[in-house]
C-alpha positions as semicolon CSV with decimal commas, in nm:
position;residue;x (nm);y (nm);z (nm)
1;M;1,203;-2,641;1,439
2;M;1,318;-2,277;1,437
3;S;1,321;-2,260;1,058
4;T;0,969;-2,405;1,046
5;L;0,847;-2,132;1,281
6;L;1,023;-1,866;1,078
7;W;0,864;-1,997;0,758
8;L;0,522;-2,003;0,927
9;F;0,558;-1,643;1,047
10;A;0,693;-1,543;0,706
11;I;0,388;-1,685;0,530
12;I;0,155;-1,520;0,780
13;L;0,326;-1,182;0,731
14;I;0,308;-1,213;0,353
15;I;-0,064;-1,295;0,369
16;V;-0,126;-1,007;0,610
17;G;0,072;-0,784;0,375
18;L;-0,137;-0,886;0,076
19;V;-0,451;-0,799;0,272
20;G;-0,284;-0,478;0,387
21;I;-0,248;-0,353;0,032
22;V;-0,624;-0,300;0,032
23;V;-0,675;-0,218;0,402
24;P;-0,508;0,117;0,474
25;A;-0,448;0,051;0,845
26;V;-0,220;-0,243;0,766
27;P;0,123;-0,161;0,619
28;G;0,091;-0,412;0,336
29;V;0,413;-0,373;0,141
30;V;0,620;-0,346;0,458
31;A;0,460;-0,663;0,599
32;V;0,539;-0,850;0,277
33;F;0,900;-0,729;0,296
34;F;0,937;-0,850;0,655
35;G;0,775;-1,180;0,559
36;L;1,031;-1,225;0,282
37;L;1,309;-1,125;0,522
38;L;1,195;-1,392;0,769
39;A;1,181;-1,648;0,489
40;A;1,540;-1,564;0,393
41;W;1,642;-1,588;0,758
42;A;1,472;-1,929;0,788
43;D;1,722;-2,051;0,530
44;D;2,016;-1,870;0,698
45;F;2,030;-1,628;0,402
46;V;2,185;-1,903;0,189
47;E;1,943;-1,882;-0,104
48;V;1,839;-1,519;-0,068
49;G;2,122;-1,288;0,030
50;W;2,166;-0,929;0,133
51;I;2,180;-0,790;-0,220
52;T;1,837;-0,931;-0,300
53;L;1,704;-0,820;0,039
54;T;1,840;-0,469;-0,018
55;V;1,659;-0,452;-0,353
56;L;1,339;-0,576;-0,188
57;G;1,379;-0,319;0,091
58;L;1,420;-0,036;-0,160
59;L;1,111;-0,154;-0,345
60;A;0,918;-0,162;-0,016
61;L;1,030;0,193;0,063
62;S;0,920;0,306;-0,281
63;S;0,563;0,213;-0,190
64;L;0,548;0,522;0,032
65;A;0,634;0,742;-0,264
66;I;0,381;0,555;-0,478
67;D;0,101;0,626;-0,228
68;F;0,183;0,994;-0,205
69;Y;0,245;1,044;-0,577
70;T;-0,061;0,864;-0,715
71;T;-0,304;1,022;-0,470
72;S;-0,161;1,368;-0,532
73;L;-0,155;1,313;-0,907
74;G;-0,519;1,205;-0,919
75;A;-0,626;1,494;-0,699
76;K;-0,425;1,755;-0,891
77;K;-0,542;1,633;-1,232
78;F;-0,900;1,690;-1,120
79;G;-0,827;2,025;-0,955
80;A;-0,863;1,919;-0,592
81;S;-0,762;2,165;-0,321
82;K;-0,528;2,079;-0,033
83;L;-0,833;2,061;0,193
84;A;-0,983;1,799;-0,040
85;I;-0,664;1,592;-0,019
86;F;-0,667;1,625;0,359
87;G;-1,035;1,527;0,358
88;A;-0,952;1,218;0,154
89;A;-0,693;1,113;0,413
90;V;-0,940;1,164;0,697
91;G;-1,209;0,983;0,496
92;M;-0,976;0,689;0,446
93;L;-0,909;0,664;0,820
94;V;-1,277;0,693;0,910
95;G;-1,370;0,450;0,632
96;I;-1,167;0,175;0,798
97;F;-1,433;0,154;1,069
98;F;-1,704;0,087;0,811
99;G;-1,553;-0,222;0,655
100;F;-1,447;-0,287;0,301
101;I;-1,695;-0,044;0,144
102;G;-1,593;0,231;0,385
103;I;-1,233;0,199;0,272
104;F;-1,336;0,295;-0,080
105;V;-1,620;0,537;-0,006
106;G;-1,443;0,723;0,277
107;P;-1,173;0,892;0,067
108;F;-1,427;1,006;-0,191
109;V;-1,659;1,151;0,074
110;G;-1,369;1,315;0,258
111;A;-1,232;1,476;-0,059
112;F;-1,580;1,583;-0,165
113;L;-1,650;1,748;0,171
114;G;-1,307;1,911;0,188
115;E;-1,350;2,055;-0,160
116;Y;-1,705;2,168;-0,089
117;I;-1,596;2,349;0,228
118;M;-1,321;2,519;0,028
119;R;-1,513;2,615;-0,288
120;K;-1,888;2,561;-0,229
121;D;-1,916;2,404;-0,577
122;L;-2,090;2,065;-0,601
123;K;-1,957;1,982;-0,948
124;Q;-1,596;2,065;-0,856
125;S;-1,635;1,878;-0,527
126;A;-1,749;1,566;-0,711
127;K;-1,454;1,599;-0,953
128;A;-1,212;1,636;-0,663
129;G;-1,359;1,330;-0,491
130;A;-1,340;1,124;-0,810
131;G;-0,984;1,238;-0,885
132;T;-0,864;1,158;-0,537
133;W;-1,032;0,819;-0,546
134;L;-0,882;0,748;-0,889
135;G;-0,537;0,835;-0,753
136;I;-0,587;0,597;-0,462
137;A;-0,703;0,323;-0,701
138;L;-0,395;0,377;-0,921
139;G;-0,176;0,359;-0,612
140;L;-0,345;0,035;-0,510
141;A;-0,280;-0,115;-0,855
142;A;0,083;0,001;-0,841
143;K;0,131;-0,152;-0,494
144;V;-0,019;-0,483;-0,608
145;A;0,227;-0,488;-0,897
146;L;0,510;-0,390;-0,662
147;V;0,433;-0,667;-0,413
148;F;0,412;-0,934;-0,680
149;T;0,739;-0,804;-0,825
150;M;0,898;-0,837;-0,481
151;I;0,767;-1,191;-0,440
152;G;0,886;-1,276;-0,791
153;I;1,237;-1,144;-0,721
154;F;1,247;-1,344;-0,399
155;V;1,133;-1,665;-0,568
156;L;1,382;-1,618;-0,852
157;A;1,666;-1,558;-0,605
158;Y;1,558;-1,867;-0,414
159;I;1,548;-2,102;-0,712
160;I;1,845;-1,970;-0,911
């Protein structure tokens, strides 16, 4: 009974985590990690041990660096100011309240406004917004790859 509940919660956490990769308010990669941890616990860590879980934990932690690095890289490559990067973060948070489209439009608008306040240049503001958004999109793609790598490692450890 207990292992069935653990498996159920594990699956729910993994699904929530997959959704959370796209929705910024949900810690997607971390939720997937905890779902995999619960799944290992459901089997008393027989099939998936601490070495595998340590690797999965390190991969989950690397998602934080991925977020920071890709957003910063995109913004810097397009010449965004620090205010534009801050604006993108605020735009992402505000965008959550406007549904799926807001999640993608918010960072662009925030970076655009931050850059415009800083430099009063529409063309540069648009470049900063696009660069920041591109960085976020690259981070999203990297996190999707990371999560599926984590799930793959878990499955391999479980069946080998």
